[in-house]
JSON list of C-alpha atoms in Angstrom, two decimals:
[
{"chain": "A", "resi": 211, "resn": "VAL", "atom": "CA", "xyz": [7.87, 0.72, 14.42]},
{"chain": "A", "resi": 212, "resn": "GLU", "atom": "CA", "xyz": [7.51, 3.73, 12.15]},
{"chain": "A", "resi": 213, "resn": "LEU", "atom": "CA", "xyz": [6.28, 3.75, 8.57]},
{"chain": "A", "resi": 214, "resn": "LYS", "atom": "CA", "xyz": [6.76, 6.71, 6.28]},
{"chain": "A", "resi": 215, "resn": "GLU", "atom": "CA", "xyz": [5.32, 6.91, 2.78]},
{"chain": "A", "resi": 216, "resn": "SER", "atom": "CA", "xyz": [6.67, 8.93, -0.11]},
{"chain": "A", "resi": 217, "resn": "GLY", "atom": "CA", "xyz": [6.25, 9.17, -3.86]},
{"chain": "A", "resi": 218, "resn": "GLY", "atom": "CA", "xyz": [2.75, 10.54, -4.06]},
{"chain": "A", "resi": 219, "resn": "GLY", "atom": "CA", "xyz": [1.84, 13.53, -6.17]},
{"chain": "A", "resi": 220, "resn": "LEU", "atom": "CA", "xyz": [-0.07, 14.63, -9.22]},
{"chain": "A", "resi": 221, "resn": "ALA", "atom": "CA", "xyz": [-0.33, 12.38, -12.25]},
{"chain": "A", "resi": 222, "resn": "GLN", "atom": "CA", "xyz": [-2.29, 12.47, -15.47]},
{"chain": "A", "resi": 223, "resn": "VAL", "atom": "CA", "xyz": [-4.63, 9.69, -16.54]},
{"chain": "A", "resi": 224, "resn": "ARG", "atom": "CA", "xyz": [-2.73, 6.61, -17.76]},
{"chain": "A", "resi": 225, "resn": "GLU", "atom": "CA", "xyz": [0.51, 7.78, -16.17]},
{"chain": "A", "resi": 226, "resn": "SER", "atom": "CA", "xyz": [2.45, 5.91, -13.47]},
{"chain": "A", "resi": 227, "resn": "LEU", "atom": "CA", "xyz": [3.58, 6.59, -9.93]},
{"chain": "A", "resi": 228, "resn": "ARG", "atom": "CA", "xyz": [5.71, 4.56, -7.57]},
{"chain": "A", "resi": 229, "resn": "LEU", "atom": "CA", "xyz": [4.98, 4.81, -3.88]},
{"chain": "A", "resi": 230, "resn": "SER", "atom": "CA", "xyz": [7.59, 3.91, -1.30]},
{"chain": "A", "resi": 231, "resn": "CYS", "atom": "CA", "xyz": [7.31, 3.17, 2.39]},
{"chain": "A", "resi": 232, "resn": "ALA", "atom": "CA", "xyz": [10.35, 3.33, 4.64]},
{"chain": "A", "resi": 233, "resn": "VAL", "atom": "CA", "xyz": [10.21, 1.14, 7.72]},
{"chain": "A", "resi": 234, "resn": "SER", "atom": "CA", "xyz": [12.20, 1.94, 10.85]},
{"chain": "A", "resi": 235, "resn": "GLY", "atom": "CA", "xyz": [12.32, 0.87, 14.45]},
{"chain": "A", "resi": 236, "resn": "ARG", "atom": "CA", "xyz": [11.69, -2.73, 15.52]},
{"chain": "A", "resi": 237, "resn": "THR", "atom": "CA", "xyz": [11.44, -4.07, 12.01]},
{"chain": "A", "resi": 238, "resn": "ALA", "atom": "CA", "xyz": [11.90, -7.64, 13.21]},
{"chain": "A", "resi": 239, "resn": "SER", "atom": "CA", "xyz": [8.32, -7.46, 14.51]},
{"chain": "A", "resi": 240, "resn": "ILE", "atom": "CA", "xyz": [6.94, -6.98, 11.01]},
{"chain": "A", "resi": 241, "resn": "LEU", "atom": "CA", "xyz": [5.88, -9.84, 8.78]},
{"chain": "A", "resi": 242, "resn": "ALA", "atom": "CA", "xyz": [3.22, -9.03, 6.21]},
{"chain": "A", "resi": 243, "resn": "MET", "atom": "CA", "xyz": [2.68, -5.55, 4.82]},
{"chain": "A", "resi": 244, "resn": "GLY", "atom": "CA", "xyz": [0.07, -3.82, 2.73]},
{"chain": "A", "resi": 245, "resn": "TRP", "atom": "CA", "xyz": [-1.22, -0.70, 1.08]},
{"chain": "A", "resi": 246, "resn": "PHE", "atom": "CA", "xyz": [-4.59, 0.91, 1.72]},
{"chain": "A", "resi": 247, "resn": "ARG", "atom": "CA", "xyz": [-6.16, 4.07, 0.40]},
{"chain": "A", "resi": 248, "resn": "GLN", "atom": "CA", "xyz": [-8.83, 6.54, 1.43]},
{"chain": "A", "resi": 249, "resn": "ALA", "atom": "CA", "xyz": [-10.62, 8.86, -0.95]},
{"chain": "A", "resi": 250, "resn": "PRO", "atom": "CA", "xyz": [-12.45, 11.98, 0.28]},
{"chain": "A", "resi": 251, "resn": "GLY", "atom": "CA", "xyz": [-15.74, 11.04, 1.91]},
{"chain": "A", "resi": 252, "resn": "LYS", "atom": "CA", "xyz": [-15.06, 7.31, 1.66]},
{"chain": "A", "resi": 253, "resn": "ASP", "atom": "CA", "xyz": [-13.87, 4.60, 3.99]},
{"chain": "A", "resi": 254, "resn": "ARG", "atom": "CA", "xyz": [-10.30, 3.36, 3.92]},
{"chain": "A", "resi": 255, "resn": "GLU", "atom": "CA", "xyz": [-10.03, 0.45, 1.50]},
{"chain": "A", "resi": 256, "resn": "PHE", "atom": "CA", "xyz": [-7.56, -2.33, 0.86]},
{"chain": "A", "resi": 257, "resn": "VAL", "atom": "CA", "xyz": [-5.26, -2.06, -2.14]},
{"chain": "A", "resi": 258, "resn": "ALA", "atom": "CA", "xyz": [-2.60, -4.77, -1.86]},
{"chain": "A", "resi": 259, "resn": "HIS", "atom": "CA", "xyz": [-0.89, -7.17, 0.53]},
{"chain": "A", "resi": 260, "resn": "ILE", "atom": "CA", "xyz": [2.48, -8.88, 0.47]},
{"chain": "A", "resi": 261, "resn": "SER", "atom": "CA", "xyz": [3.92, -11.64, 2.63]},
{"chain": "A", "resi": 262, "resn": "TYR", "atom": "CA", "xyz": [7.27, -11.33, 4.37]},
{"chain": "A", "resi": 263, "resn": "SER", "atom": "CA", "xyz": [9.17, -13.16, 1.65]},
{"chain": "A", "resi": 264, "resn": "GLY", "atom": "CA", "xyz": [7.28, -11.41, -1.11]},
{"chain": "A", "resi": 265, "resn": "GLY", "atom": "CA", "xyz": [6.19, -14.74, -2.45]},
{"chain": "A", "resi": 266, "resn": "ARG", "atom": "CA", "xyz": [2.51, -14.19, -1.82]},
{"chain": "A", "resi": 267, "resn": "THR", "atom": "CA", "xyz": [0.58, -11.12, -2.90]},
{"chain": "A", "resi": 268, "resn": "LEU", "atom": "CA", "xyz": [-3.06, -10.16, -2.76]},
{"chain": "A", "resi": 269, "resn": "TYR", "atom": "CA", "xyz": [-4.79, -7.34, -4.64]},
{"chain": "A", "resi": 270, "resn": "ALA", "atom": "CA", "xyz": [-8.14, -5.61, -4.54]},
{"chain": "A", "resi": 271, "resn": "ASP", "atom": "CA", "xyz": [-10.34, -6.32, -7.55]},
{"chain": "A", "resi": 272, "resn": "PHE", "atom": "CA", "xyz": [-10.15, -2.74, -8.77]},
{"chain": "A", "resi": 273, "resn": "VAL", "atom": "CA", "xyz": [-6.38, -3.06, -9.25]},
{"chain": "A", "resi": 274, "resn": "ASN", "atom": "CA", "xyz": [-7.00, -5.32, -12.23]},
{"chain": "A", "resi": 275, "resn": "GLY", "atom": "CA", "xyz": [-3.32, -5.85, -12.99]},
{"chain": "A", "resi": 276, "resn": "ARG", "atom": "CA", "xyz": [-2.39, -2.16, -12.88]},
{"chain": "A", "resi": 277, "resn": "PHE", "atom": "CA", "xyz": [-0.52, -2.11, -9.54]},
{"chain": "A", "resi": 278, "resn": "THR", "atom": "CA", "xyz": [2.38, -4.18, -8.25]},
{"chain": "A", "resi": 279, "resn": "ILE", "atom": "CA", "xyz": [3.34, -4.46, -4.60]},
{"chain": "A", "resi": 280, "resn": "SER", "atom": "CA", "xyz": [6.91, -5.40, -3.70]},
{"chain": "A", "resi": 281, "resn": "ARG", "atom": "CA", "xyz": [9.33, -5.15, -0.80]},
{"chain": "A", "resi": 282, "resn": "ASP", "atom": "CA", "xyz": [13.04, -5.11, -0.08]},
{"chain": "A", "resi": 283, "resn": "ASN", "atom": "CA", "xyz": [13.57, -6.41, 3.44]},
{"chain": "A", "resi": 284, "resn": "ALA", "atom": "CA", "xyz": [17.29, -5.67, 3.35]},
{"chain": "A", "resi": 285, "resn": "LYS", "atom": "CA", "xyz": [16.47, -2.00, 2.83]},
{"chain": "A", "resi": 286, "resn": "SER", "atom": "CA", "xyz": [13.33, -2.07, 5.00]},
{"chain": "A", "resi": 287, "resn": "MET", "atom": "CA", "xyz": [11.27, -0.74, 2.12]},
{"chain": "A", "resi": 288, "resn": "LEU", "atom": "CA", "xyz": [7.82, -1.42, 0.72]},
{"chain": "A", "resi": 289, "resn": "TYR", "atom": "CA", "xyz": [6.74, -0.28, -2.75]},
{"chain": "A", "resi": 290, "resn": "LEU", "atom": "CA", "xyz": [3.61, 0.12, -4.81]},
{"chain": "A", "resi": 291, "resn": "GLN", "atom": "CA", "xyz": [4.08, 0.56, -8.55]},
{"chain": "A", "resi": 292, "resn": "MET", "atom": "CA", "xyz": [0.93, 2.06, -9.99]},
{"chain": "A", "resi": 293, "resn": "ASN", "atom": "CA", "xyz": [0.43, 2.07, -13.73]},
{"chain": "A", "resi": 294, "resn": "SER", "atom": "CA", "xyz": [-2.45, 3.17, -15.96]},
{"chain": "A", "resi": 295, "resn": "LEU", "atom": "CA", "xyz": [-3.73, 5.52, -13.28]},
{"chain": "A", "resi": 296, "resn": "LYS", "atom": "CA", "xyz": [-7.37, 6.60, -13.33]},
{"chain": "A", "resi": 297, "resn": "PRO", "atom": "CA", "xyz": [-9.09, 9.59, -11.70]},
{"chain": "A", "resi": 298, "resn": "GLU", "atom": "CA", "xyz": [-10.79, 7.17, -9.29]},
{"chain": "A", "resi": 299, "resn": "ASP", "atom": "CA", "xyz": [-7.36, 6.23, -7.94]},
{"chain": "A", "resi": 300, "resn": "THR", "atom": "CA", "xyz": [-7.18, 9.67, -6.33]},
{"chain": "A", "resi": 301, "resn": "ALA", "atom": "CA", "xyz": [-6.79, 9.11, -2.59]},
{"chain": "A", "resi": 302, "resn": "VAL", "atom": "CA", "xyz": [-4.42, 9.20, 0.32]},
{"chain": "A", "resi": 303, "resn": "TYR", "atom": "CA", "xyz": [-2.38, 6.00, 0.22]},
{"chain": "A", "resi": 304, "resn": "TYR", "atom": "CA", "xyz": [-1.29, 4.36, 3.45]},
{"chain": "A", "resi": 305, "resn": "CYS", "atom": "CA", "xyz": [1.42, 1.83, 4.15]},
{"chain": "A", "resi": 306, "resn": "ALA", "atom": "CA", "xyz": [0.57, -0.73, 6.83]},
{"chain": "A", "resi": 307, "resn": "ALA", "atom": "CA", "xyz": [2.33, -3.59, 8.58]},
{"chain": "A", "resi": 308, "resn": "ARG", "atom": "CA", "xyz": [1.30, -6.48, 10.78]},
{"chain": "A", "resi": 309, "resn": "ARG", "atom": "CA", "xyz": [2.84, -9.07, 13.08]},
{"chain": "A", "resi": 310, "resn": "SER", "atom": "CA", "xyz": [1.20, -11.93, 11.24]},
{"chain": "A", "resi": 311, "resn": "ASN", "atom": "CA", "xyz": [2.29, -13.24, 7.86]},
{"chain": "A", "resi": 312, "resn": "LEU", "atom": "CA", "xyz": [-1.23, -14.28, 6.93]},
{"chain": "A", "resi": 313, "resn": "PRO", "atom": "CA", "xyz": [-2.86, -12.40, 4.05]},
{"chain": "A", "resi": 314, "resn": "SER", "atom": "CA", "xyz": [-5.45, -9.86, 5.06]},
{"chain": "A", "resi": 315, "resn": "PHE", "atom": "CA", "xyz": [-7.50, -7.13, 3.42]},
{"chain": "A", "resi": 316, "resn": "LEU", "atom": "CA", "xyz": [-8.93, -5.94, 6.76]},
{"chain": "A", "resi": 317, "resn": "SER", "atom": "CA", "xyz": [-7.48, -2.70, 8.06]},
{"chain": "A", "resi": 318, "resn": "TYR", "atom": "CA", "xyz": [-8.05, -3.61, 11.71]},
{"chain": "A", "resi": 319, "resn": "GLU", "atom": "CA", "xyz": [-5.73, -6.61, 11.33]},
{"chain": "A", "resi": 320, "resn": "TYR", "atom": "CA", "xyz": [-2.75, -4.34, 10.64]},
{"chain": "A", "resi": 321, "resn": "ASP", "atom": "CA", "xyz": [-0.74, -3.18, 13.63]},
{"chain": "A", "resi": 322, "resn": "TRP", "atom": "CA", "xyz": [1.19, -0.18, 12.32]},
{"chain": "A", "resi": 323, "resn": "TRP", "atom": "CA", "xyz": [0.34, 2.61, 9.89]},
{"chain": "A", "resi": 324, "resn": "GLY", "atom": "CA", "xyz": [2.09, 5.42, 8.11]},
{"chain": "A", "resi": 325, "resn": "GLN", "atom": "CA", "xyz": [0.77, 8.96, 7.82]},
{"chain": "A", "resi": 326, "resn": "GLY", "atom": "CA", "xyz": [-0.20, 8.58, 4.18]},
{"chain": "A", "resi": 327, "resn": "THR", "atom": "CA", "xyz": [0.81, 10.17, 0.90]},
{"chain": "A", "resi": 328, "resn": "GLN", "atom": "CA", "xyz": [-1.60, 11.97, -1.42]},
{"chain": "A", "resi": 329, "resn": "VAL", "atom": "CA", "xyz": [-2.09, 10.69, -4.96]},
{"chain": "A", "resi": 330, "resn": "THR", "atom": "CA", "xyz": [-4.11, 12.86, -7.32]},
{"chain": "A", "resi": 331, "resn": "VAL", "atom": "CA", "xyz": [-4.91, 11.71, -10.83]},
{"chain": "A", "resi": 332, "resn": "SER", "atom": "CA", "xyz": [-6.11, 14.38, -13.19]},
{"chain": "A", "resi": 333, "resn": "SER", "atom": "CA", "xyz": [-8.00, 13.88, -16.40]}
]
């Protein structure tokens, strides 16, 4: 399984970005997926989770309704729509996938990871 993120870049405060994650390889092994992020000097942290069907989502508290995770299994794509961006959202964002369909905010419970895409929010 390979995951490849795209869509990162530079945004101004209160602007929006949409991250994408293309999934390839043995996609039948993947059930739940998620997004994590890592800011300079900080640990990787959970952002959002989505079940295989998309019917169940889980968000970190800091999202506070600003981000929306979604997926298109027919296209093998995962998305993260980020609105009302803040400078503290600056980080490398990672796409992750796991064999289980149970919700999880723990990075070690995800089996596959992308290389990450940089998001920088400028004030």
